[in-house]
């Protein structure tokens, strides 16, 4: 049954507009269940912002930054965070252009299959899921649960850069100033006592604030874990849909939650119990190394995918200016990503090669992720005999018309909501209730 805005507005209330719009979206999903692969498109900018914010402010910003300060020193810490923040910005630009043009499920992985190689897409998917699952034991591209991705994703992308600078670079800069890099407590454990913020406050003789920081670490870690589980489970769900994971992982309940993928993701969080038989600080640092390096491997793959996307647009005569969201720095940013991340992957474990400094666990935690990714990619390449996609044969149109139509409908719904609000019915309703 079609949604009648006049009928809905007759019994108007403040929540009614959003409820009616979401109900309409849900009915479209029910009519075509394969359209969203069982997921519901009910996320808006606020949801995306808080999910991203939850993934940014995790235990790493409170604890992991201390180990980096000990290893690199104050200047090294600030420079390292400046470099990585610049890479994050470039990844945002590259991904933003591709995802807003073709906002498909798990876009930055599926698009690598369209633009580069299906083996690369499969290897990226498993790497990405493993990375985010492990982070939940230790964090926009949530397209299919976003009502209007071409409108909402650019907004979320712009906010991401502010958060990266605010919560990471400025935090690193402040820590490098107020905490000495030779402080004995830094990086010794995964408890609040190892936090450079707690150390700085205790050194200053402030009595109450250390307890406040302790209280902040638990909810921030929980928030990041929830966000990470969301990302990882949706990745696993998308992999099942593309045939690179068992089909049972694509199962969703009536609320649109891929519950089997969620349980599979949570199972890796049990690795946190390794801390029972080993120093919690060591386990925490191993997990940080494994997840960080696996994460930046994905950034390298995104850069490669964008290069192929750019080549495909040129080969098929698609102008860069025709993209729904674009940046003049995307191509330069792609080179920057490849240079910085490839260097990091190569030298991340360099301290173990110093004289009398060999540590087998540190060596493997730094070089195992890239080795496993390479082996998985080669095995998939041989197993499915995939070929590099030619630029002239690149698929830049499948689902494009449906995406554009969905965007038009979402814009119409948003305009209707604004009309109802501006018509004074909210004021009348509140006055009546008051």
Coordinates of C-alpha atoms in Angstrom, one line a residue:
X1 CA 0.0 0.0 0.0
X2 CA 1.4 3.4 -1.0
X3 CA 2.2 5.9 1.7
X4 CA -0.2 8.8 1.8
X5 CA 1.6 11.9 3.2
X6 CA -1.7 13.8 3.8
X7 CA -3.1 10.8 5.7
X8 CA 0.0 10.5 7.8
X9 CA 0.1 14.2 8.6
X10 CA -3.5 14.2 9.8
X11 CA -2.4 12.5 13.1
X12 CA 0.8 14.5 13.1
X13 CA 3.4 14.2 15.9
X14 CA 7.0 15.1 16.2
X15 CA 8.3 11.6 15.6
X16 CA 5.7 10.8 12.9
X17 CA 7.6 12.2 9.9
X18 CA 10.7 10.1 10.5
X19 CA 8.6 7.0 11.4
X20 CA 6.6 7.3 8.2
X21 CA 9.7 7.8 6.1
X22 CA 11.5 4.8 7.7
X23 CA 8.3 2.7 7.3
X24 CA 8.2 3.5 3.6
X25 CA 11.9 2.5 3.3
X26 CA 11.3 -0.7 5.1
X27 CA 8.4 -1.6 2.9
X28 CA 10.5 -1.1 -0.2
X29 CA 13.1 -3.4 1.3
X30 CA 10.5 -6.1 2.1
X31 CA 9.2 -5.9 -1.5
X32 CA 12.7 -6.6 -2.8
X33 CA 14.6 -8.4 0.0
X34 CA 17.7 -8.9 -2.1
X35 CA 18.0 -5.2 -2.8
X36 CA 19.6 -4.5 0.6
X37 CA 20.7 -8.1 1.3
X38 CA 18.5 -8.2 4.4
X39 CA 19.8 -5.0 5.9
X40 CA 17.6 -2.0 6.7
X41 CA 18.3 1.5 5.4
X42 CA 17.6 3.5 8.5
X43 CA 21.0 5.1 9.4
X44 CA 21.2 8.9 9.1
X45 CA 24.0 11.4 9.5
X46 CA 23.7 11.3 13.3
X47 CA 24.0 7.5 13.4
X48 CA 27.1 7.6 11.1
X49 CA 28.7 10.3 13.2
X50 CA 28.3 8.5 16.5
X51 CA 29.4 5.1 15.0
X52 CA 32.5 6.8 13.5
X53 CA 33.1 8.7 16.8
X54 CA 32.8 5.6 18.8
X55 CA 35.4 3.8 16.6
X56 CA 37.8 6.8 16.8
X57 CA 37.9 7.2 20.6
X58 CA 39.0 3.8 21.7
X59 CA 41.5 2.4 24.2
X60 CA 44.4 3.1 21.8
X61 CA 44.1 6.9 22.2
X62 CA 44.3 6.4 26.0
X63 CA 46.9 3.6 26.2
X64 CA 48.5 2.8 22.9
X65 CA 49.8 6.3 22.5
X66 CA 52.0 5.7 25.5
X67 CA 54.0 2.9 23.9
X68 CA 54.5 5.1 20.8
X69 CA 55.9 7.9 22.9
X70 CA 58.4 5.5 24.6
X71 CA 59.6 4.1 21.2
X72 CA 59.6 7.3 19.1
X73 CA 60.1 10.1 21.6
X74 CA 58.1 13.3 21.7
X75 CA 59.2 14.7 18.2
X76 CA 58.8 11.2 16.6
X77 CA 55.4 10.8 18.1
X78 CA 54.1 14.1 16.8
X79 CA 55.6 13.6 13.3
X80 CA 54.3 10.0 13.1
X81 CA 50.8 11.1 13.9
X82 CA 51.0 14.0 11.5
X83 CA 52.0 11.6 8.7
X84 CA 49.3 9.1 9.5
X85 CA 46.6 11.7 9.9
X86 CA 47.5 13.0 6.4
X87 CA 47.2 9.5 5.0
X88 CA 43.8 9.1 6.7
X89 CA 42.7 12.3 5.0
X90 CA 43.8 11.0 1.6
X91 CA 42.1 7.7 2.2
X92 CA 38.9 9.6 3.0
X93 CA 39.2 11.5 -0.3
X94 CA 39.8 8.4 -2.5
X95 CA 37.1 6.4 -0.8
X96 CA 34.6 9.3 -0.8
X97 CA 34.8 9.7 -4.5
X98 CA 34.2 6.0 -5.2
X99 CA 31.7 5.3 -2.5
X100 CA 29.4 8.3 -3.3
X101 CA 29.5 7.3 -7.0
X102 CA 28.8 3.6 -6.4
X103 CA 27.6 3.2 -2.8
X104 CA 27.3 -0.6 -2.8
X105 CA 27.6 -3.0 0.1
X106 CA 31.2 -2.9 1.6
X107 CA 32.1 -0.6 -1.2
X108 CA 35.8 -0.2 -0.8
X109 CA 36.2 -4.0 -1.0
X110 CA 33.6 -4.8 -3.6
X111 CA 34.8 -2.0 -5.8
X112 CA 38.3 -3.4 -5.8
X113 CA 36.7 -6.5 -7.4
X114 CA 35.1 -4.3 -10.1
X115 CA 38.1 -2.1 -10.8
X116 CA 41.2 -4.3 -10.0
X117 CA 40.8 -8.0 -9.4
X118 CA 38.3 -10.3 -7.7
X119 CA 41.1 -12.0 -5.8
X120 CA 42.2 -8.7 -4.3
X121 CA 38.6 -8.0 -3.2
X122 CA 38.4 -11.4 -1.5
X123 CA 41.8 -11.0 0.2
X124 CA 40.8 -7.4 1.3
X125 CA 37.5 -8.7 2.7
X126 CA 39.1 -11.4 4.9
X127 CA 41.9 -9.0 6.0
X128 CA 39.3 -6.3 6.9
X129 CA 37.1 -8.6 8.9
X130 CA 40.0 -10.0 10.8
X131 CA 41.3 -6.6 11.5
X132 CA 38.1 -5.1 12.9
X133 CA 37.2 -8.2 14.8
X134 CA 40.6 -8.1 16.6
X135 CA 40.2 -4.5 17.4
X136 CA 37.0 -5.2 19.3
X137 CA 39.1 -7.5 21.4
X138 CA 41.6 -4.7 22.0
X139 CA 36.7 0.6 14.9
X140 CA 31.1 5.7 6.8
X141 CA 31.2 3.2 4.6
X142 CA 28.1 1.6 6.1
X143 CA 26.2 2.3 2.9
X144 CA 23.4 -0.2 2.8
X145 CA 22.1 0.9 6.1
X146 CA 22.1 4.6 5.1
X147 CA 19.0 6.0 3.5
X148 CA 20.7 8.5 1.2
X149 CA 24.4 7.7 0.9
X150 CA 25.2 10.3 -1.7
X151 CA 24.0 13.0 0.6
X152 CA 25.0 11.6 4.0
X153 CA 28.4 10.0 3.3
X154 CA 30.1 13.3 2.2
X155 CA 28.8 14.9 5.4
X156 CA 30.2 12.1 7.5
X157 CA 33.5 12.2 5.6
X158 CA 34.0 15.9 6.3
X159 CA 33.4 15.3 10.0
X160 CA 35.9 12.4 10.0
X161 CA 38.8 14.7 9.2
X162 CA 37.9 17.0 12.1
X163 CA 37.8 14.1 14.5
X164 CA 41.1 12.6 13.3
X165 CA 42.9 15.9 13.9
X166 CA 41.1 16.7 17.2
X167 CA 41.3 13.3 18.9
X168 CA 44.6 11.9 17.5
X169 CA 47.1 14.6 16.3
X170 CA 46.2 17.1 19.0
X171 CA 46.2 14.3 21.6
X172 CA 49.7 13.1 20.4
X173 CA 51.0 16.7 20.4
X174 CA 49.8 17.3 23.9
X175 CA 51.2 14.0 25.2
X176 CA 54.6 14.7 23.6
X177 CA 54.8 18.0 25.6
X178 CA 53.6 17.0 29.0
X179 CA 54.9 13.4 29.5
X180 CA 58.6 12.4 29.4
X181 CA 59.3 9.6 26.9
X182 CA 61.5 7.8 29.6
X183 CA 58.6 7.6 32.1
X184 CA 58.8 4.1 33.6
X185 CA 55.1 3.4 33.6
X186 CA 54.5 4.1 29.9
X187 CA 53.4 1.0 27.9
X188 CA 53.9 -1.4 30.8
X189 CA 50.3 -2.6 30.9
X190 CA 46.9 -2.3 29.3
X191 CA 45.5 -0.7 32.4
X192 CA 44.8 3.0 33.1
X193 CA 48.1 3.3 35.0
X194 CA 49.9 3.1 31.7
X195 CA 47.9 6.0 30.2
X196 CA 50.1 9.1 29.5
X197 CA 47.1 11.2 30.6
X198 CA 46.9 9.6 34.0
X199 CA 50.7 9.8 34.4
X200 CA 50.7 13.6 33.5
X201 CA 47.8 14.3 36.0
X202 CA 49.5 12.3 38.8
X203 CA 52.8 14.1 38.2
X204 CA 50.9 17.4 38.4
X205 CA 49.5 16.3 41.8
X206 CA 45.9 16.5 40.8
X207 CA 43.9 14.0 43.0
X208 CA 40.5 13.6 41.3
X209 CA 41.3 13.6 37.6
X210 CA 43.1 10.2 37.4
X211 CA 39.9 8.5 38.6
X212 CA 38.0 10.4 35.9
X213 CA 40.3 9.2 33.2
X214 CA 40.0 5.7 34.5
X215 CA 36.2 6.0 34.3
X216 CA 36.4 7.3 30.7
X217 CA 38.6 4.4 29.5
X218 CA 36.0 1.7 30.1
X219 CA 33.0 3.3 28.2
X220 CA 35.3 4.4 25.4
X221 CA 36.7 0.9 25.0
X222 CA 33.1 -0.5 25.0
X223 CA 32.0 2.1 22.5
X224 CA 34.9 1.4 20.2
X225 CA 34.2 -2.4 20.6
X226 CA 30.6 -2.0 19.6
X227 CA 31.5 0.1 16.6
X228 CA 34.2 -2.3 15.6
X229 CA 31.8 -5.3 15.8
X230 CA 29.3 -3.4 13.7
X231 CA 31.9 -2.8 11.0
X232 CA 33.3 -6.3 11.1
X233 CA 29.9 -8.1 11.1
X234 CA 28.6 -6.1 8.1
X235 CA 31.8 -6.9 6.3
X236 CA 31.4 -10.6 6.9
X237 CA 27.7 -10.3 5.8
X238 CA 28.8 -8.6 2.6
X239 CA 31.4 -11.3 2.0
X240 CA 28.8 -14.0 2.3
X241 CA 26.7 -12.1 -0.3
X242 CA 29.6 -12.0 -2.7
X243 CA 30.5 -15.7 -2.3
X244 CA 33.8 -15.2 -0.4
X245 CA 32.4 -16.5 2.9
X246 CA 29.8 -19.2 3.8
X247 CA 26.2 -18.2 2.8
X248 CA 24.9 -18.8 6.3
X249 CA 26.7 -15.6 7.4
X250 CA 24.3 -13.6 5.2
X251 CA 21.3 -14.6 7.5
X252 CA 19.5 -11.6 9.1
X253 CA 16.7 -11.5 11.6
X254 CA 13.5 -9.4 11.2
X255 CA 15.3 -6.3 12.5
X256 CA 17.9 -6.5 9.7
X257 CA 20.7 -7.6 12.0
X258 CA 23.2 -10.2 10.5
X259 CA 23.2 -12.1 13.8
X260 CA 25.3 -15.1 12.7
X261 CA 28.0 -12.7 11.3
X262 CA 27.9 -10.8 14.6
X263 CA 28.4 -14.0 16.7
X264 CA 31.3 -15.0 14.4
X265 CA 32.9 -11.6 14.9
X266 CA 32.4 -11.7 18.7
X267 CA 34.2 -15.1 18.8
X268 CA 37.5 -13.5 17.9
X269 CA 37.1 -11.2 20.8
X270 CA 37.9 -14.2 23.0
X271 CA 41.5 -13.6 22.2
X272 CA 41.4 -11.0 24.9
X273 CA 41.6 -13.8 27.4
X274 CA 45.2 -14.4 26.3
X275 CA 46.0 -11.8 28.9
X276 CA 45.2 -14.4 31.6
X277 CA 48.3 -16.4 30.8
X278 CA 50.6 -13.5 29.7
X279 CA 51.3 -9.9 30.6
X280 CA 48.3 -7.9 29.6
X281 CA 50.6 -5.2 28.3
X282 CA 52.3 -7.6 25.9
X283 CA 49.0 -9.0 24.6
X284 CA 47.6 -5.5 24.2
X285 CA 50.7 -4.4 22.2
X286 CA 50.6 -7.5 20.0
X287 CA 46.9 -7.0 19.2
X288 CA 47.6 -3.3 18.4
X289 CA 50.4 -4.3 16.0
X290 CA 48.3 -6.9 14.3
X291 CA 45.3 -4.7 13.8
X292 CA 47.1 -1.5 12.9
X293 CA 49.2 -3.2 10.2
X294 CA 46.2 -5.1 8.8
X295 CA 44.2 -1.9 8.7
X296 CA 46.8 0.1 6.8
X297 CA 47.1 -2.8 4.3
X298 CA 43.5 -2.0 3.5
X299 CA 44.5 1.6 2.9
X300 CA 47.1 0.6 0.4
X301 CA 44.5 -1.6 -1.4
X302 CA 42.1 1.4 -1.4
X303 CA 44.8 3.5 -3.1
X304 CA 45.3 0.8 -5.8
X305 CA 41.6 0.6 -6.3
X306 CA 41.3 4.3 -6.8
X307 CA 44.1 4.3 -9.3
X308 CA 42.2 1.7 -11.4
X309 CA 38.9 3.7 -10.8
X310 CA 40.6 6.8 -12.2
X311 CA 42.0 4.8 -15.2
X312 CA 38.5 3.3 -15.9
X313 CA 36.9 6.7 -15.9
X314 CA 39.4 8.0 -18.4
X315 CA 39.1 4.9 -20.6
X316 CA 35.2 5.1 -20.6
X317 CA 35.1 8.9 -21.1
X318 CA 33.6 9.7 -17.6
X319 CA 34.6 13.2 -16.5
X320 CA 35.9 13.6 -13.0
X321 CA 33.7 16.7 -12.6
X322 CA 30.6 14.5 -13.1
X323 CA 31.2 12.6 -9.8
X324 CA 28.7 13.4 -7.0
X325 CA 31.5 14.2 -4.6
X326 CA 35.1 14.9 -5.7
X327 CA 38.4 16.5 -4.6
X328 CA 41.2 18.0 -6.6
X329 CA 43.8 16.3 -4.3
X330 CA 42.6 12.7 -4.7
X331 CA 45.2 11.6 -7.3
X332 CA 48.1 13.2 -5.3
X333 CA 46.7 11.7 -2.2
X334 CA 46.7 8.2 -3.7
X335 CA 50.5 8.5 -4.4
X336 CA 51.0 9.7 -0.8
X337 CA 49.1 6.7 0.6
X338 CA 51.2 4.2 -1.3
X339 CA 54.5 5.9 -0.4
X340 CA 53.8 6.3 3.3
X341 CA 52.0 3.0 4.0
X342 CA 54.4 0.9 2.0
X343 CA 57.3 2.4 4.0
X344 CA 55.5 1.8 7.3
X345 CA 54.9 -1.9 6.3
X346 CA 58.5 -2.3 5.4
X347 CA 60.2 -0.7 8.5
X348 CA 57.5 -1.3 11.2
X349 CA 59.6 -3.9 13.0
X350 CA 63.0 -2.4 12.4
X351 CA 64.0 -2.3 16.2
X352 CA 64.2 -6.1 16.3
X353 CA 67.1 -6.1 13.8
X354 CA 69.3 -4.0 16.1
X355 CA 72.1 -5.7 17.9
X356 CA 71.0 -7.9 20.8
X357 CA 67.4 -6.7 20.4
X358 CA 65.8 -9.6 18.6
X359 CA 62.3 -10.5 19.7
X360 CA 60.5 -13.3 17.8
X361 CA 57.0 -12.2 19.0
X362 CA 57.6 -8.6 18.0
X363 CA 59.0 -9.7 14.6
X364 CA 55.9 -11.8 13.8
X365 CA 53.4 -9.3 15.1
X366 CA 54.9 -6.7 12.7
X367 CA 55.5 -8.8 9.6
X368 CA 52.9 -11.5 9.8
X369 CA 49.9 -9.4 8.7
X370 CA 51.5 -8.4 5.3
X371 CA 52.8 -11.9 4.8
X372 CA 49.4 -13.5 5.4
X373 CA 47.7 -11.0 3.1
X374 CA 50.2 -11.7 0.3
X375 CA 49.8 -15.5 0.7
X376 CA 45.9 -15.2 0.8
X377 CA 46.0 -13.1 -2.3
X378 CA 48.3 -15.4 -4.2
X379 CA 46.3 -18.5 -3.1
X380 CA 43.0 -16.9 -4.3
X381 CA 44.7 -15.8 -7.5
X382 CA 45.7 -19.3 -8.3
X383 CA 42.5 -20.9 -6.9
X384 CA 40.0 -18.9 -8.9
X385 CA 42.3 -17.9 -11.8
X386 CA 41.1 -14.2 -11.7
X387 CA 42.4 -11.6 -14.1
X388 CA 43.2 -7.9 -13.6
X389 CA 40.3 -5.9 -14.9
X390 CA 41.1 -3.9 -18.0
X391 CA 40.2 -0.2 -17.8
X392 CA 38.2 -0.4 -21.0
X393 CA 36.1 -3.3 -19.6
X394 CA 35.6 -1.8 -16.1
X395 CA 32.0 -1.9 -14.7
X396 CA 31.1 1.6 -13.7
X397 CA 27.4 1.4 -14.4
X398 CA 25.8 -1.7 -12.7
X399 CA 23.3 -0.6 -10.0
X400 CA 24.0 3.1 -10.9
X401 CA 20.5 3.8 -12.1
X402 CA 18.9 2.2 -9.0
X403 CA 21.3 4.2 -6.7
X404 CA 20.3 7.5 -8.5
X405 CA 16.6 6.6 -8.2
X406 CA 16.9 5.8 -4.5
X407 CA 18.7 9.1 -4.0
X408 CA 15.9 11.0 -5.7
X409 CA 13.3 9.3 -3.5
X410 CA 15.3 10.0 -0.3
X411 CA 15.6 13.7 -1.3
X412 CA 11.8 13.8 -1.9
X413 CA 11.2 12.4 1.5
X414 CA 13.6 14.8 3.1
X415 CA 11.8 17.7 1.3
X416 CA 8.5 16.4 2.5
X417 CA 9.8 16.3 6.1
X418 CA 11.0 19.9 5.9
X419 CA 7.7 21.0 4.4
X420 CA 5.8 19.5 7.3
X421 CA 8.1 21.0 9.8
X422 CA 8.0 24.4 8.2
X423 CA 4.2 24.3 7.9
X424 CA 3.8 25.0 11.6
X425 CA 2.3 21.7 12.5
X426 CA 5.0 20.9 15.0
X427 CA 4.4 24.2 16.8
X428 CA 0.7 23.6 16.8
X429 CA 1.2 20.0 18.1
X430 CA 3.5 21.1 20.9
X431 CA 1.2 24.0 21.8
X432 CA -1.7 21.6 22.0
X433 CA 0.3 19.2 24.2
X434 CA 1.5 22.1 26.4

